[in-house]
mmCIF file of N, CA and C in Angstrom:
data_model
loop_
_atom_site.group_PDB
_atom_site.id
_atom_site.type_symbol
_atom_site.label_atom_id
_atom_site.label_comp_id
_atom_site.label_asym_id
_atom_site.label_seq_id
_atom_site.Cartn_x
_atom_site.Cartn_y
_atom_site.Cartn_z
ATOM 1 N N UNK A 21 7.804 12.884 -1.768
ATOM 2 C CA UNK A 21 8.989 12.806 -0.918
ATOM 3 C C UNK A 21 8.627 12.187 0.429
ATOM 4 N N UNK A 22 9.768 11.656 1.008
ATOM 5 C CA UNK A 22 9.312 11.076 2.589
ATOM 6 C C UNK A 22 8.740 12.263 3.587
ATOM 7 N N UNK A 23 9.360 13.303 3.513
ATOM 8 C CA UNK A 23 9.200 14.427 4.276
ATOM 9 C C UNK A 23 7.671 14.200 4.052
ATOM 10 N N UNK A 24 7.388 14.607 3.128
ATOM 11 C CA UNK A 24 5.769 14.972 2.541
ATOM 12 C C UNK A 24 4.641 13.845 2.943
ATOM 13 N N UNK A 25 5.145 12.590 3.026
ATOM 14 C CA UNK A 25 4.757 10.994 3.094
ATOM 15 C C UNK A 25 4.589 11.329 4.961
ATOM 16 N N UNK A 26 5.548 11.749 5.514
ATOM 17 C CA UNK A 26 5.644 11.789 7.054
ATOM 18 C C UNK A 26 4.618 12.699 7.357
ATOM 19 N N UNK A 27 4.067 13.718 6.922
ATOM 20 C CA UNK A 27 3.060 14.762 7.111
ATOM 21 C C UNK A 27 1.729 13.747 7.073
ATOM 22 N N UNK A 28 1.365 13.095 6.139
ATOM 23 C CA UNK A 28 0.610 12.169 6.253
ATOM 24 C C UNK A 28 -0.234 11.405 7.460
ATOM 25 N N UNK A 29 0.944 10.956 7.695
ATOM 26 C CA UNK A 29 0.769 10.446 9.119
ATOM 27 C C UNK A 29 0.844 8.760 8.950
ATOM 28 N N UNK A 30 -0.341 8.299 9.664
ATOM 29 C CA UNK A 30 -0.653 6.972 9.253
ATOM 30 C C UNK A 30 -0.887 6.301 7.961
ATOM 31 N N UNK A 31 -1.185 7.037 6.994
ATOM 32 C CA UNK A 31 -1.083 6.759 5.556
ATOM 33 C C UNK A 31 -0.073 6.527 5.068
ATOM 34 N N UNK A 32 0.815 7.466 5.494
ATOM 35 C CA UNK A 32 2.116 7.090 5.009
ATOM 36 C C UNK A 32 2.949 6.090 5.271
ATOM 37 N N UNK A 33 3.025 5.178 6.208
ATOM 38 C CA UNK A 33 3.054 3.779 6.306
ATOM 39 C C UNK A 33 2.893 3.168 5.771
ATOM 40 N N UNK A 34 1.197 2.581 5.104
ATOM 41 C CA UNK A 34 0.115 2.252 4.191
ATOM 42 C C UNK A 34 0.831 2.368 2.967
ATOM 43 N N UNK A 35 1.317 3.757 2.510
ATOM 44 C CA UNK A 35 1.812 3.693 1.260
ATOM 45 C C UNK A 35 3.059 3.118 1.146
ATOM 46 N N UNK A 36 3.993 3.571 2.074
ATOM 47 C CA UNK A 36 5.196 2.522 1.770
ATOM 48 C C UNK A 36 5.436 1.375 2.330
ATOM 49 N N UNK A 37 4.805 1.008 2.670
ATOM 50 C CA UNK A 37 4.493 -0.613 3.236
ATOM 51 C C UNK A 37 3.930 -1.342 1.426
ATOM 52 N N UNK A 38 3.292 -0.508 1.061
ATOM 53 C CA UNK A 38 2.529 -1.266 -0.734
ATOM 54 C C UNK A 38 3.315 -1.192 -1.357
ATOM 55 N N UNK A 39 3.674 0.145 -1.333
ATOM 56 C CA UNK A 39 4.861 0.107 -2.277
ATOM 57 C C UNK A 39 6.451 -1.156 -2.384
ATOM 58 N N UNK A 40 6.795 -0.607 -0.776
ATOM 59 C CA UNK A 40 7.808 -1.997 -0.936
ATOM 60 C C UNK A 40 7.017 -3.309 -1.252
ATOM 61 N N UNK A 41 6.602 -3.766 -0.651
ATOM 62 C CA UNK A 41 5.995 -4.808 -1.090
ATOM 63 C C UNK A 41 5.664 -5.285 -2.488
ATOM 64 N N UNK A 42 5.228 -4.523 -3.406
ATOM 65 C CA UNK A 42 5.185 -4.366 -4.707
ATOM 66 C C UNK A 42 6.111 -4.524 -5.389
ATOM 67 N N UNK A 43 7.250 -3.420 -4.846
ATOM 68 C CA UNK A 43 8.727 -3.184 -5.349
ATOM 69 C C UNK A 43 9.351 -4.814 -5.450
ATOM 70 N N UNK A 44 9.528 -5.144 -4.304
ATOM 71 C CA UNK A 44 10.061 -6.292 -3.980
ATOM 72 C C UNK A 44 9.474 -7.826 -4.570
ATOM 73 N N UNK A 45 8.326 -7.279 -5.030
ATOM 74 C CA UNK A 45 7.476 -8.939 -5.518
ATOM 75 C C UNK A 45 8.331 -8.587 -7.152
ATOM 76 N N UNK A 46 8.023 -7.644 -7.473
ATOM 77 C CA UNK A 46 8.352 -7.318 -8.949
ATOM 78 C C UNK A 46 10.157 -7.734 -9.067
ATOM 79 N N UNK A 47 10.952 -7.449 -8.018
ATOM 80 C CA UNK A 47 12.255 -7.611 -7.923
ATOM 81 C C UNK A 47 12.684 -8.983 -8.075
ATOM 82 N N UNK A 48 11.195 -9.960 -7.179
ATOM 83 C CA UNK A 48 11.596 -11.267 -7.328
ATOM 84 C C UNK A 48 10.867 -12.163 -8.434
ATOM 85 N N UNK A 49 10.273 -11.048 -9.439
ATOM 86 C CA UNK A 49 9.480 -11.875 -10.402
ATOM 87 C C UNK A 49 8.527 -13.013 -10.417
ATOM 88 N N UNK A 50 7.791 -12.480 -9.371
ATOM 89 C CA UNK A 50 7.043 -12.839 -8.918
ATOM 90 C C UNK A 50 5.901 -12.525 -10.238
ATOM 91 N N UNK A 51 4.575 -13.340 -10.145
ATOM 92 C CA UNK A 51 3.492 -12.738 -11.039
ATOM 93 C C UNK A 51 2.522 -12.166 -10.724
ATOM 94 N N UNK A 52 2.368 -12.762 -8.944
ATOM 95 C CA UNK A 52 1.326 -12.412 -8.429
ATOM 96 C C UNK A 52 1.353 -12.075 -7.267
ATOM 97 N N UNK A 53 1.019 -10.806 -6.591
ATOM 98 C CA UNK A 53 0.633 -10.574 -5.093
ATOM 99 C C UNK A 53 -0.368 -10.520 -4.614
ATOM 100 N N UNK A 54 -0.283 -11.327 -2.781
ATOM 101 C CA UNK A 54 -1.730 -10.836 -2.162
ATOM 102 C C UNK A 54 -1.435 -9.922 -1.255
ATOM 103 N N UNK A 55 -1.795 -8.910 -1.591
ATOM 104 C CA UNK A 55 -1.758 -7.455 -0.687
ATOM 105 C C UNK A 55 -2.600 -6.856 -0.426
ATOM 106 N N UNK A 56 -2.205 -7.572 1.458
ATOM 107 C CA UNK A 56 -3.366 -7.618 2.549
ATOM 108 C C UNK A 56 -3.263 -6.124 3.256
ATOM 109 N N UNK A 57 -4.417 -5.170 3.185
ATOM 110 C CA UNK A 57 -4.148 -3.770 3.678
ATOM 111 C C UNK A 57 -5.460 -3.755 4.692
ATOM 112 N N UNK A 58 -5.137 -2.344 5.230
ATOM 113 C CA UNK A 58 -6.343 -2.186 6.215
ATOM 114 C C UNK A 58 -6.907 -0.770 6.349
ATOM 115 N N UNK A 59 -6.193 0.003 5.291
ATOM 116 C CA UNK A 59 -6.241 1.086 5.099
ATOM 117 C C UNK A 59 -6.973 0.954 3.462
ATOM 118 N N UNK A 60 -8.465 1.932 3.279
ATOM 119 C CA UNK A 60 -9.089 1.612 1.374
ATOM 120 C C UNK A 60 -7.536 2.346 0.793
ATOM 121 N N UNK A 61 -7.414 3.273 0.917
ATOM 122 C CA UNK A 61 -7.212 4.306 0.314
ATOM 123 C C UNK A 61 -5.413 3.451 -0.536
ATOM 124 N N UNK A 62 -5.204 2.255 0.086
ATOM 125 C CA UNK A 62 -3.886 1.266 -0.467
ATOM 126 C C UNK A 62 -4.486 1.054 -1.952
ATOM 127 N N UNK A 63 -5.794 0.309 -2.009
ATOM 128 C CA UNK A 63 -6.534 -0.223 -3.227
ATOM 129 C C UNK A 63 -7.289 1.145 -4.149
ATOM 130 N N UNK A 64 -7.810 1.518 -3.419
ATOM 131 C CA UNK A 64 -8.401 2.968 -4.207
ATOM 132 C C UNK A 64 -7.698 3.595 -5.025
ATOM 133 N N UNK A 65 -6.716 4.251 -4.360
ATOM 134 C CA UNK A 65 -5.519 5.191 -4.952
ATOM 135 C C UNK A 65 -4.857 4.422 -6.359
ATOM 136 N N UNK A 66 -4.701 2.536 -6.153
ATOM 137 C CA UNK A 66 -4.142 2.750 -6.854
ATOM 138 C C UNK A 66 -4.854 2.095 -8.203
ATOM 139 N N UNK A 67 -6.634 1.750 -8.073
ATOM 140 C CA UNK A 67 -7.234 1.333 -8.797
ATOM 141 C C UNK A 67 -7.734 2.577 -9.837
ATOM 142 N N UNK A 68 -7.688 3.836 -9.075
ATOM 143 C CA UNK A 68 -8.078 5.211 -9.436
ATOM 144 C C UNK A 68 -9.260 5.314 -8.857
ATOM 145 N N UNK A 69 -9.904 4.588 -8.032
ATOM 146 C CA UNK A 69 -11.299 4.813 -7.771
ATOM 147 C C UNK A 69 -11.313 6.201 -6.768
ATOM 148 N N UNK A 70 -10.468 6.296 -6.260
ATOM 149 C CA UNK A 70 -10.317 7.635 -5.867
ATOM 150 C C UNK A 70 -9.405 8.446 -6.042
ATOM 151 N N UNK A 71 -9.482 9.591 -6.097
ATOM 152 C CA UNK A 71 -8.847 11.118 -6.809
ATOM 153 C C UNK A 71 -7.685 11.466 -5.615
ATOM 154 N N UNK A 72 -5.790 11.223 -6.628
ATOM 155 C CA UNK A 72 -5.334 11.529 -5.489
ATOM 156 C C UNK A 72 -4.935 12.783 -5.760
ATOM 157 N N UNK A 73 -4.905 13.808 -4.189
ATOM 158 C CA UNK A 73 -5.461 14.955 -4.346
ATOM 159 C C UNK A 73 -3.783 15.427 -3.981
ATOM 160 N N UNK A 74 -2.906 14.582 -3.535
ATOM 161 C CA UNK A 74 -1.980 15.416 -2.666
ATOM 162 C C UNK A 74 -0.268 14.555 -3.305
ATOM 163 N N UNK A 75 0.834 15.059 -3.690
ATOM 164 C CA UNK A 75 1.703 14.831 -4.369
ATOM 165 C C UNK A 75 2.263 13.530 -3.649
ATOM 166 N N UNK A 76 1.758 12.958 -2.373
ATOM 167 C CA UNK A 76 2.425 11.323 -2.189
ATOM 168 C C UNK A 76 1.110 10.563 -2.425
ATOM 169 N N UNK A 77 0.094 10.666 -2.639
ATOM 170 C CA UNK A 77 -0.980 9.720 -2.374
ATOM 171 C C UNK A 77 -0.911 9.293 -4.499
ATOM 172 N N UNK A 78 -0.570 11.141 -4.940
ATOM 173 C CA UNK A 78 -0.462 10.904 -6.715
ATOM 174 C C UNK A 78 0.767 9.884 -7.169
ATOM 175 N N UNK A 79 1.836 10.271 -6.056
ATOM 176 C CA UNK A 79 3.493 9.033 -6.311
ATOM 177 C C UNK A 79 2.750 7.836 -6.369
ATOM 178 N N UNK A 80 2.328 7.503 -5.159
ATOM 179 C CA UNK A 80 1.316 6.108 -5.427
ATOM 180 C C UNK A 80 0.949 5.830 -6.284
ATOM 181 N N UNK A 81 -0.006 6.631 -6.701
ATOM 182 C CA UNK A 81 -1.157 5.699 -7.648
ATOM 183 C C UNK A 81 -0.101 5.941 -9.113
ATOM 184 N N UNK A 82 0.652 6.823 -9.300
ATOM 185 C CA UNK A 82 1.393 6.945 -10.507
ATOM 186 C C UNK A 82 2.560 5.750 -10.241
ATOM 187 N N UNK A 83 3.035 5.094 -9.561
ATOM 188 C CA UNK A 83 3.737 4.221 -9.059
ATOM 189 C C UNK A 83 3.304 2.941 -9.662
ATOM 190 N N UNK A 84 1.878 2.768 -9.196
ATOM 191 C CA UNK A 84 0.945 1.361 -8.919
ATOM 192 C C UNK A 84 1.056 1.391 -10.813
ATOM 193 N N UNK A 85 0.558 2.707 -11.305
ATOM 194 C CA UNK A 85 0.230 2.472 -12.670
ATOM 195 C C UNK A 85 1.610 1.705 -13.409
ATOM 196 N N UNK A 86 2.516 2.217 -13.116
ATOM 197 C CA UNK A 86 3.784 1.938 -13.835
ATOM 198 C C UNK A 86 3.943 0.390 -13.699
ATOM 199 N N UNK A 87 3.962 -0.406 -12.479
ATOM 200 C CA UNK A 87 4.122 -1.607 -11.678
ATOM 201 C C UNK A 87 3.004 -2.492 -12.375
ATOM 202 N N UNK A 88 1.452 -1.952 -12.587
ATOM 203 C CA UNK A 88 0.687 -3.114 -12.270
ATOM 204 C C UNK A 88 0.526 -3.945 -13.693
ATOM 205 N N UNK A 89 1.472 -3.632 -15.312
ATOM 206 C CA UNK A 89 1.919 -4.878 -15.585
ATOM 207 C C UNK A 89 2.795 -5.718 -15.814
ATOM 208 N N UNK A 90 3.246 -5.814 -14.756
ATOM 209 C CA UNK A 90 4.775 -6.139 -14.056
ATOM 210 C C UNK A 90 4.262 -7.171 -13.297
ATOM 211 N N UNK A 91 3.134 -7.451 -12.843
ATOM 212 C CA UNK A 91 2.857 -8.377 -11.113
ATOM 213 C C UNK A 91 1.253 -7.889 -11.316
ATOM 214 N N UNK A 92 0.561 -8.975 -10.670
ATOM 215 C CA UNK A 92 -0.692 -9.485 -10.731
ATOM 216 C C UNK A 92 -0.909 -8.789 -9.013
ATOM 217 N N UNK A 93 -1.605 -7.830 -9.050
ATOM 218 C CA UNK A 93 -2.054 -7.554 -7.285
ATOM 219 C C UNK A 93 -3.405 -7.741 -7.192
ATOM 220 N N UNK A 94 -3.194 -8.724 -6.436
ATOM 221 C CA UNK A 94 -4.878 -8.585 -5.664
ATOM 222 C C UNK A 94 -4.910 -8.098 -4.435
ATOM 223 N N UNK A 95 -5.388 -7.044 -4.085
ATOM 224 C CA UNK A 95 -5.786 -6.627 -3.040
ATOM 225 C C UNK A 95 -7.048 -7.250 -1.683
ATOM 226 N N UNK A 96 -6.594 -7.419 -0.754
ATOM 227 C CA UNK A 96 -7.658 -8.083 -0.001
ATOM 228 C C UNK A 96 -7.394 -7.120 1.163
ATOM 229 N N UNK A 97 -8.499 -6.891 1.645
ATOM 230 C CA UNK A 97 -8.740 -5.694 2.632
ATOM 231 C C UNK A 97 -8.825 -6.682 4.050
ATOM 232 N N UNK A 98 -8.414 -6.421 4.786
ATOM 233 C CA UNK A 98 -8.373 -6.516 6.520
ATOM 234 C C UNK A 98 -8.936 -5.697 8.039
ATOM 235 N N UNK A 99 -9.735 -5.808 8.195
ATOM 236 C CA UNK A 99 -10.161 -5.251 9.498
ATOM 237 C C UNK A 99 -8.779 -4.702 10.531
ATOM 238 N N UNK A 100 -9.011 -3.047 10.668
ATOM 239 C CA UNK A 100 -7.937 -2.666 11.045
ATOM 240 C C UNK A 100 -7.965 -2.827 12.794
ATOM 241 N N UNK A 101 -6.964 -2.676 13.534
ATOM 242 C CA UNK A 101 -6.817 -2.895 14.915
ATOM 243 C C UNK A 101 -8.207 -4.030 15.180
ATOM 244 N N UNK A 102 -7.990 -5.108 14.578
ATOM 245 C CA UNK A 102 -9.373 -5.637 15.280
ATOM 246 C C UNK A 102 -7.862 -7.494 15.825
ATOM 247 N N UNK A 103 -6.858 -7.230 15.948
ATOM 248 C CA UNK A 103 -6.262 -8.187 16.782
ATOM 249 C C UNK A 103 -5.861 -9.724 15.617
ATOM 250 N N UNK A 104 -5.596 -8.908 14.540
ATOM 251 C CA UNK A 104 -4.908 -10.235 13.131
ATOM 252 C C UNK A 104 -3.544 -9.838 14.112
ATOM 253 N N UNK A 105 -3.042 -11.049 13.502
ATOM 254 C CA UNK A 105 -1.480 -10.992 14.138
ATOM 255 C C UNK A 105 -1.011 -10.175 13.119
ATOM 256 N N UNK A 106 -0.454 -10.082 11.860
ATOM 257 C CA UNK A 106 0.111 -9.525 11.342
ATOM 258 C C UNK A 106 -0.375 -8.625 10.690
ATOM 259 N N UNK A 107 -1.263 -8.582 10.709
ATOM 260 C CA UNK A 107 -1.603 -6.620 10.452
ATOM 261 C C UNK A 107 -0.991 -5.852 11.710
ATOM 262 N N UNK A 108 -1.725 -6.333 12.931
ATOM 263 C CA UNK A 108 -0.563 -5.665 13.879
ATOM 264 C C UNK A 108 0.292 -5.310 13.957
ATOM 265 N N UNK A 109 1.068 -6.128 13.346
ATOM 266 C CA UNK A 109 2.796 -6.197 13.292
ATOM 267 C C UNK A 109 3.187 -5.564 11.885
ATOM 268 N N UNK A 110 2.299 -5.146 11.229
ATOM 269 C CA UNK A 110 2.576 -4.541 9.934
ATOM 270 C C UNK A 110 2.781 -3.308 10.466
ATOM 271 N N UNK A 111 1.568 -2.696 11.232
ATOM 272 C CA UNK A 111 1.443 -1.335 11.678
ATOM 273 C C UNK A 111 2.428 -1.034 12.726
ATOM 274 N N UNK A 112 2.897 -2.032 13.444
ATOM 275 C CA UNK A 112 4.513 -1.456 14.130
ATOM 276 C C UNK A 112 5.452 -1.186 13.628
ATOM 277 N N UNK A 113 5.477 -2.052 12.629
ATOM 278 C CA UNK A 113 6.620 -2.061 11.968
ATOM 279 C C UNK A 113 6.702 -0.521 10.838
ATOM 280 N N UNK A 114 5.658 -0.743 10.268
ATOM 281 C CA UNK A 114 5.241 0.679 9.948
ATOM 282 C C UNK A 114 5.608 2.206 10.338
ATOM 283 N N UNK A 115 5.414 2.069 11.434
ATOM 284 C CA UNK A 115 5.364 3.048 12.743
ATOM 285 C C UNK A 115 7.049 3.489 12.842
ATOM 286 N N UNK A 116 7.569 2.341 13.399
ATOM 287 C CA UNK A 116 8.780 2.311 13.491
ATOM 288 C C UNK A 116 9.546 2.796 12.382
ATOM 289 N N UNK A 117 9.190 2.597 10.929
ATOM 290 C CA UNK A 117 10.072 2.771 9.959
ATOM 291 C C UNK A 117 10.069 4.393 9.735
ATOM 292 N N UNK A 118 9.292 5.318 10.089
ATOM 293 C CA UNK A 118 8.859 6.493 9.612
ATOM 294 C C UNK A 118 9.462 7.351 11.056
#
């Protein structure tokens, strides 16, 4: 739930920032995404490489499973607060939405 997603904190951004993004590539039939994160736990969660322990991090990765053969994701990781323009502006926007 969002409630539960908002407890989170900064993750919870992370997750619904992938998620739409995902949502929306798949909406436009798209085949392939590059989904640029700065947070592991975007790629982890939903590769399984890590154990999600808590009922929004499990929506995720049970999410990603359903989606990923639907759309081609490649994940490419980004250096966080280190001054990309739009990671910046991801994380405001982020911020703002929650």
């Amino acid at each position: 739930s969002k409630s539960e997603l908002s407890s989170m904190r900064n993750v919870a951004g992370e997750i619904e920032g992938a998620t739409f993004a995902i949502s929306k590539a798949v909406s436009l039939a798209y085949e392939k995404l590059y989904l640029h994160y700065d947070y592991y736990g975007i790629e982890m969660w939903a590769t399984k490489s890590w154990k999600a322990n808590l009922k929004g991090t499990k929506a995720y990765q049970d999410f990603f499973e359903e989606q990923k053969d639907k759309i081609d994701v490649e994940f490419i990781h980004v250096r966080a607060h280190s001054g990309i323009k739009y990671n910046e502006r991801a994380d405001e926007l982020a911020k703002e939405a929650l």
